[in-house]
GROMACS .gro file of N, CA and C in nm:
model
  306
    1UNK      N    1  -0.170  -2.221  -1.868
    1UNK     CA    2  -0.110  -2.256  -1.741
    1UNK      C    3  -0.147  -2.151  -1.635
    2UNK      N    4  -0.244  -2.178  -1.522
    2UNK     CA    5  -0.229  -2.126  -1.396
    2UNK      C    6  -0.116  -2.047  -1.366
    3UNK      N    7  -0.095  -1.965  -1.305
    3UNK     CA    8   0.032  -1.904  -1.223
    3UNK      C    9   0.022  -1.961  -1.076
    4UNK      N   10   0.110  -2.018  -1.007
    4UNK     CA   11   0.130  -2.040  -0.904
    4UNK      C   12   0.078  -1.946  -0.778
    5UNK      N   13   0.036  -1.967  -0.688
    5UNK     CA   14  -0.002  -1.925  -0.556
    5UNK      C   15   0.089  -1.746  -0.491
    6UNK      N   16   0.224  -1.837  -0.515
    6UNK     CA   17   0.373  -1.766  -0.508
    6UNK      C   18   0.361  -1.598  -0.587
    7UNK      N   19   0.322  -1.673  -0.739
    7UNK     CA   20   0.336  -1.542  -0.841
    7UNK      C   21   0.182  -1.464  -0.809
    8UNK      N   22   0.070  -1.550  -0.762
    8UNK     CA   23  -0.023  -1.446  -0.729
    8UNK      C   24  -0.011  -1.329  -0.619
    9UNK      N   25   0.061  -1.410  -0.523
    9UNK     CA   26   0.048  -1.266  -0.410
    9UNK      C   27   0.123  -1.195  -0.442
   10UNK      N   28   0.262  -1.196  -0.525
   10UNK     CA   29   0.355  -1.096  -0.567
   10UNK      C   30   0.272  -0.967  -0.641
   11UNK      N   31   0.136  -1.050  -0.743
   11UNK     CA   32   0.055  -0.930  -0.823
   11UNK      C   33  -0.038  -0.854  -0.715
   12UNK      N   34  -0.070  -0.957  -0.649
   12UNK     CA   35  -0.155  -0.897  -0.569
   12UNK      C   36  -0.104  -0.746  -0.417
   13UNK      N   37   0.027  -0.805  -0.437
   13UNK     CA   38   0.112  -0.684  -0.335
   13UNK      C   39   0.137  -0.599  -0.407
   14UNK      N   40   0.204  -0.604  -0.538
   14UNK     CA   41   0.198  -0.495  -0.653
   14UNK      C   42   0.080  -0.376  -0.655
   15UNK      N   43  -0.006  -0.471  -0.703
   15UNK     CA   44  -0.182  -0.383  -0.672
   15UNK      C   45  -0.163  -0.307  -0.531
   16UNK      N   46  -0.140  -0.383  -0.443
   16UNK     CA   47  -0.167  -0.312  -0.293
   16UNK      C   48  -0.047  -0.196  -0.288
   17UNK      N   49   0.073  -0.236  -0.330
   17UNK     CA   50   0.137  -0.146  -0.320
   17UNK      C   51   0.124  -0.003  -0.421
   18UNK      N   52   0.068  -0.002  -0.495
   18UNK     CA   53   0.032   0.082  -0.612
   18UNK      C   54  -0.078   0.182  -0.576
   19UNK      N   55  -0.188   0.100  -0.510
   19UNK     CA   56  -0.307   0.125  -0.455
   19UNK      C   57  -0.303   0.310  -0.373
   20UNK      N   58  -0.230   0.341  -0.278
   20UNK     CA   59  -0.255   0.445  -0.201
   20UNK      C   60  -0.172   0.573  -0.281
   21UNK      N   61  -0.100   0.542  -0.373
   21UNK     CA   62  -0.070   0.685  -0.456
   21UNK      C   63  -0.170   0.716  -0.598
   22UNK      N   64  -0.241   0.589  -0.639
   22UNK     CA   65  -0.361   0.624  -0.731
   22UNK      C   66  -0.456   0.656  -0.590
   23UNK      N   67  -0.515   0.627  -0.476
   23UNK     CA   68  -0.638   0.640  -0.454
   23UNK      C   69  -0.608   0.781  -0.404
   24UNK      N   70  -0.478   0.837  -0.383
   24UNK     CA   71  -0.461   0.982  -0.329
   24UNK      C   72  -0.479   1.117  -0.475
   25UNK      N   73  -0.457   0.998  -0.572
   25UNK     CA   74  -0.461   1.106  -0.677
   25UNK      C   75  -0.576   1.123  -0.758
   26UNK      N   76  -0.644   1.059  -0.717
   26UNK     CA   77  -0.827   0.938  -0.787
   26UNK      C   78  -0.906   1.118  -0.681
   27UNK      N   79  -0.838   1.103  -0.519
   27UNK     CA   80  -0.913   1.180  -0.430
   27UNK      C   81  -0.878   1.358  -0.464
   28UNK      N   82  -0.799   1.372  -0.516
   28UNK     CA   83  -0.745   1.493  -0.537
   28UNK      C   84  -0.834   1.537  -0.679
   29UNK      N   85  -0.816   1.440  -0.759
   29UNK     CA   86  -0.921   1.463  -0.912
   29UNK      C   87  -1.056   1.513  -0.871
   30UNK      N   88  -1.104   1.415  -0.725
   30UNK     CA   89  -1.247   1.465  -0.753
   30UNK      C   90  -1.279   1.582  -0.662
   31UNK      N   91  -1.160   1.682  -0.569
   31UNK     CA   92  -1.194   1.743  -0.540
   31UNK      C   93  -1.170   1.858  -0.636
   32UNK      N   94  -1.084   1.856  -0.702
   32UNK     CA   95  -1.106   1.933  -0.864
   32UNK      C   96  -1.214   1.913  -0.968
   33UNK      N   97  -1.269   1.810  -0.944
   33UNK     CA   98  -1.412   1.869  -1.045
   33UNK      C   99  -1.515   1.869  -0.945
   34UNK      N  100  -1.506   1.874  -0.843
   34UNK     CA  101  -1.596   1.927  -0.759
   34UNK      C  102  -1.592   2.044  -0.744
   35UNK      N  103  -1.507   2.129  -0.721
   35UNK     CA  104  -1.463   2.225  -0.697
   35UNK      C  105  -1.407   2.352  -0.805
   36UNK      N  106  -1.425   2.340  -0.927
   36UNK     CA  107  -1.361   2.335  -1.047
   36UNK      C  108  -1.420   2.357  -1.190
   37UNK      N  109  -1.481   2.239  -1.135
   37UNK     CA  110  -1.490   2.149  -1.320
   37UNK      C  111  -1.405   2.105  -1.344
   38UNK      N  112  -1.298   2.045  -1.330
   38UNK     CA  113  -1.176   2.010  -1.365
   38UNK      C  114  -1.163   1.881  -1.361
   39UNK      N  115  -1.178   1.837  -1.514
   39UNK     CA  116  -1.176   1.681  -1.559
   39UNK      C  117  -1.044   1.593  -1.528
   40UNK      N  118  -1.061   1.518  -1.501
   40UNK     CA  119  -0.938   1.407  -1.491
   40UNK      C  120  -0.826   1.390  -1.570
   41UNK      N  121  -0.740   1.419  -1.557
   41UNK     CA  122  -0.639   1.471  -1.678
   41UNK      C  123  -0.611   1.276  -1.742
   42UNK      N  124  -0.605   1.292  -1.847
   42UNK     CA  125  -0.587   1.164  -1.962
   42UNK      C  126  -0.481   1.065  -1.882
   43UNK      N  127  -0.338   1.108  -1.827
   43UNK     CA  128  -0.260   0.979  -1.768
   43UNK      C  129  -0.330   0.952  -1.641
   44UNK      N  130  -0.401   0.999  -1.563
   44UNK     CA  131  -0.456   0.947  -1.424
   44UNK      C  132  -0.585   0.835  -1.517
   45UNK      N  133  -0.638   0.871  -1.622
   45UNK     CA  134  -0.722   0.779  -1.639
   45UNK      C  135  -0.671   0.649  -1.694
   46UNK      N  136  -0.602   0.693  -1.757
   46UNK     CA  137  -0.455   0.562  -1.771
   46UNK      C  138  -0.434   0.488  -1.715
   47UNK      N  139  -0.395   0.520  -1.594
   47UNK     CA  140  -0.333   0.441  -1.483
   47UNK      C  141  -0.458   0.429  -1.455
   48UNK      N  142  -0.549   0.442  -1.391
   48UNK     CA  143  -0.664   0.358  -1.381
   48UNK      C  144  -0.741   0.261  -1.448
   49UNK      N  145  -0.722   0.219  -1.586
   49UNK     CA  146  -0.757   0.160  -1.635
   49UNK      C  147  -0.681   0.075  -1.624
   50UNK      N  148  -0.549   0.075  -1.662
   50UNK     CA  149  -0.422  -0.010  -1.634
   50UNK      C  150  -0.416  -0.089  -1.515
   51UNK      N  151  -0.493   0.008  -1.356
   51UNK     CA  152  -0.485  -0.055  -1.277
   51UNK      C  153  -0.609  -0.171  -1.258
   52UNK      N  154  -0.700  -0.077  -1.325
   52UNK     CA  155  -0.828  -0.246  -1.328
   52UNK      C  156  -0.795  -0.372  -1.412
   53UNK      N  157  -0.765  -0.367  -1.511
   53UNK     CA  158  -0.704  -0.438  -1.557
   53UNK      C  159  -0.557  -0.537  -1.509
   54UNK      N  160  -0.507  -0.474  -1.423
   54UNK     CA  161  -0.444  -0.561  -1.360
   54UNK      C  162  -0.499  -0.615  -1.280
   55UNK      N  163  -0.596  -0.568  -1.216
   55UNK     CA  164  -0.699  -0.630  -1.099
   55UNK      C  165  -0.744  -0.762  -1.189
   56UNK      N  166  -0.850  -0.697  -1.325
   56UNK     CA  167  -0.892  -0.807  -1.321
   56UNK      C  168  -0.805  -0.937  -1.377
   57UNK      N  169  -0.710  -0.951  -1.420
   57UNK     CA  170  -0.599  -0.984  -1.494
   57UNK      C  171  -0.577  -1.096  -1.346
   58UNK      N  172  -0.568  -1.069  -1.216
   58UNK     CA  173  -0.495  -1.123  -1.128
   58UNK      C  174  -0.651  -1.218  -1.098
   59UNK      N  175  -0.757  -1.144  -1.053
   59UNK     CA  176  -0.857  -1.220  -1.015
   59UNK      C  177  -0.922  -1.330  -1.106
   60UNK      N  178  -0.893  -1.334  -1.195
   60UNK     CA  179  -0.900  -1.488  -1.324
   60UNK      C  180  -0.854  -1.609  -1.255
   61UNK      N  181  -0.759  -1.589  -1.241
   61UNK     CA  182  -0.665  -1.729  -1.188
   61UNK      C  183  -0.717  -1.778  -1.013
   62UNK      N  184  -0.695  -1.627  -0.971
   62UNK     CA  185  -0.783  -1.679  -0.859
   62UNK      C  186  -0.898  -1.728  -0.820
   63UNK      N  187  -0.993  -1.709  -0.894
   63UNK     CA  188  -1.133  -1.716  -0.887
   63UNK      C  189  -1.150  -1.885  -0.960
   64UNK      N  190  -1.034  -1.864  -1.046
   64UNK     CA  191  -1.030  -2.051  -1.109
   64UNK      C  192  -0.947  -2.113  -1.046
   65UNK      N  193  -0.859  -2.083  -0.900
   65UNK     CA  194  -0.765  -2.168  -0.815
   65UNK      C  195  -0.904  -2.207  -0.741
   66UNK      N  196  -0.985  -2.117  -0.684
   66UNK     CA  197  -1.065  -2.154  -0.601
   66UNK      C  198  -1.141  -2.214  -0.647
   67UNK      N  199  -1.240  -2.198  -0.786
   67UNK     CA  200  -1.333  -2.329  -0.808
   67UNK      C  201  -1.256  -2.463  -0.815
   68UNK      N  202  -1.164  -2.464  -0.865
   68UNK     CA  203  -1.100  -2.590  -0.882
   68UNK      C  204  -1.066  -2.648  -0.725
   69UNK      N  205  -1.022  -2.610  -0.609
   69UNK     CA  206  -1.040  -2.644  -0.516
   69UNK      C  207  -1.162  -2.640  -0.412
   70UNK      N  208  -1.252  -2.609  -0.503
   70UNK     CA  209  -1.418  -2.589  -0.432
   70UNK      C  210  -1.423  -2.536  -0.289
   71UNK      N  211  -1.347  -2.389  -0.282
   71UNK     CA  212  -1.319  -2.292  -0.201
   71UNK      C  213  -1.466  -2.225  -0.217
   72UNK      N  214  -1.565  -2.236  -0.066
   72UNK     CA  215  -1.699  -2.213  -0.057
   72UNK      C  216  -1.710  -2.018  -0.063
   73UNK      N  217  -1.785  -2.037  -0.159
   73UNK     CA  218  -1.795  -1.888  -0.188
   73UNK      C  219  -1.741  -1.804  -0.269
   74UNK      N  220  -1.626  -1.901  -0.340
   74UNK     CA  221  -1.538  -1.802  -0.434
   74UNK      C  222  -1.557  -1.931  -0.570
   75UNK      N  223  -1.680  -1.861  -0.671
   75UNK     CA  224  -1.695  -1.971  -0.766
   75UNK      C  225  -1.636  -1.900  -0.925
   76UNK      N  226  -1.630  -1.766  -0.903
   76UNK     CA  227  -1.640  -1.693  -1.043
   76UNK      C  228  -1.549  -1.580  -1.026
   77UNK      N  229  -1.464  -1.530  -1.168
   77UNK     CA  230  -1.424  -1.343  -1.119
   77UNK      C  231  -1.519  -1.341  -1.059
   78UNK      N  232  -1.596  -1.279  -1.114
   78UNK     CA  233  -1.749  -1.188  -1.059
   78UNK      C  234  -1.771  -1.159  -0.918
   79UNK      N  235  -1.727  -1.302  -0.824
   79UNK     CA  236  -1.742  -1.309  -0.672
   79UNK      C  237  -1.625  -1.239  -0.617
   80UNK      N  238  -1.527  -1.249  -0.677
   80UNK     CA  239  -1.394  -1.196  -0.638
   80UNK      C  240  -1.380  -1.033  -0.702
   81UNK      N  241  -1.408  -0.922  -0.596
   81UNK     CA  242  -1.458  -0.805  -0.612
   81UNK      C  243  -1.357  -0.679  -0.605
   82UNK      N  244  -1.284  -0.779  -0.496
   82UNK     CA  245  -1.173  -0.669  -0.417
   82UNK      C  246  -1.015  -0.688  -0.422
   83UNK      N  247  -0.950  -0.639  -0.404
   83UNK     CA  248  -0.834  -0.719  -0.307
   83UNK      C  249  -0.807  -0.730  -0.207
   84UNK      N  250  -0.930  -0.736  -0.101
   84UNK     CA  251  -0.937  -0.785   0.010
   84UNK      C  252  -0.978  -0.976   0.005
   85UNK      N  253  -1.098  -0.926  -0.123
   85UNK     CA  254  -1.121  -1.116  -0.141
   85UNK      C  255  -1.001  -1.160  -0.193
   86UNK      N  256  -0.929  -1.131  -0.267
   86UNK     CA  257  -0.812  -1.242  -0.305
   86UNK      C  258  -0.723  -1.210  -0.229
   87UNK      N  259  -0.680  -1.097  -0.112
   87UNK     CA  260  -0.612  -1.143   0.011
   87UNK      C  261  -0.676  -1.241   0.100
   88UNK      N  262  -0.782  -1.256   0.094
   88UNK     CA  263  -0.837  -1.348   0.200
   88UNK      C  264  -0.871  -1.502   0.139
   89UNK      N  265  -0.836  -1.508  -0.015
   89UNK     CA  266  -0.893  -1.609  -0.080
   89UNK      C  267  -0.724  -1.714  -0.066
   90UNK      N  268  -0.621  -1.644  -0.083
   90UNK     CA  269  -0.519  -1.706  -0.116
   90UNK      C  270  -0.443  -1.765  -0.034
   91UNK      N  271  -0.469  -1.749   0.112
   91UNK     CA  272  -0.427  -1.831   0.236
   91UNK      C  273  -0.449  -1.954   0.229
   92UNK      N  274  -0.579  -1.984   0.159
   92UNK     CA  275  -0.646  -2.069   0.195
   92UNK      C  276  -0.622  -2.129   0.082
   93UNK      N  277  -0.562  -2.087  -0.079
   93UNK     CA  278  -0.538  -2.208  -0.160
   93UNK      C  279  -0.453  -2.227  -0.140
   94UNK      N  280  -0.375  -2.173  -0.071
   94UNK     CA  281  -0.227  -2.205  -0.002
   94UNK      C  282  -0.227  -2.350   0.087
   95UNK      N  283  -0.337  -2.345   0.213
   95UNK     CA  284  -0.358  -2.432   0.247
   95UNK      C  285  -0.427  -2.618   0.150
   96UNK      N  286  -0.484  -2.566   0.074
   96UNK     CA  287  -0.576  -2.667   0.011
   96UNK      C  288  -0.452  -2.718  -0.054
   97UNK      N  289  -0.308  -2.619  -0.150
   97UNK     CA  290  -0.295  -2.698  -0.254
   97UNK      C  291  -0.197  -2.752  -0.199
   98UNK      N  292  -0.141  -2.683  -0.054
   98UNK     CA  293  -0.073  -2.827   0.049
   98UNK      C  294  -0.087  -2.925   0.075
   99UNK      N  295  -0.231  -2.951   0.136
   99UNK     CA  296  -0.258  -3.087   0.138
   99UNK      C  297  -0.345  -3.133   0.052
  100UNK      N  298  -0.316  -3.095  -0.068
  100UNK     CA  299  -0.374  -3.191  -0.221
  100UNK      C  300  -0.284  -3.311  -0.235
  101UNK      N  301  -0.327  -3.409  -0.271
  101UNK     CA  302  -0.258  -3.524  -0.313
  101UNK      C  303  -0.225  -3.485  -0.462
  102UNK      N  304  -0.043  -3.500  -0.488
  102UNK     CA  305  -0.033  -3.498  -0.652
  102UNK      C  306   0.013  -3.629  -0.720
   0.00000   0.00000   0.00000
């Protein structure tokens, strides 16, 4: 079963909201092994993995809302890169699965 439109942007605000205290701590890592040598300590890589994985976890469904509504340009994950594309992808299945006939 698909997840609804509804439950996608909730993951997708999750991600966004999550987003600027990993990318502050992603930026702090690499000025420690730049500066350092100082490897990425084991839970920051954690949470990064955790966080791609939720990425890609969310972009599945999306990338198959949009083929199924033959949303031009969004045929595969693969195309769906960011979470800018599935902010910009999900307006629009919003719109389509409005005026779908059920």
């Amino acid at each position: 079963m698909t997840p609804d439109r509804q439950q996608l942007q909730q993951e997708l605000n999750n991600l966004k909201d999550r987003l600027p205290g990993l990318s502050s701590r992603l930026s702090q890592a690499a000025v420690e092994l730049k500066e350092a040598g100082v490897l990425m300590d084991k839970r920051l890589m954690e949470l990064l993995i955790a966080y791609r994985r939720n990425f890609t976890t969310l972009r599945s469904p999306v990338a198959e809302l949009a083929k199924n509504f033959l949303v031009p340009g969004v045929v595969a994950p693969s195309q769906v890169s960011s979470l800018h594309d599935i902010d910009g992808a999900l307006p629009t299945l919003q719109l389509l699965e409005l005026s779908s006939p059920d």
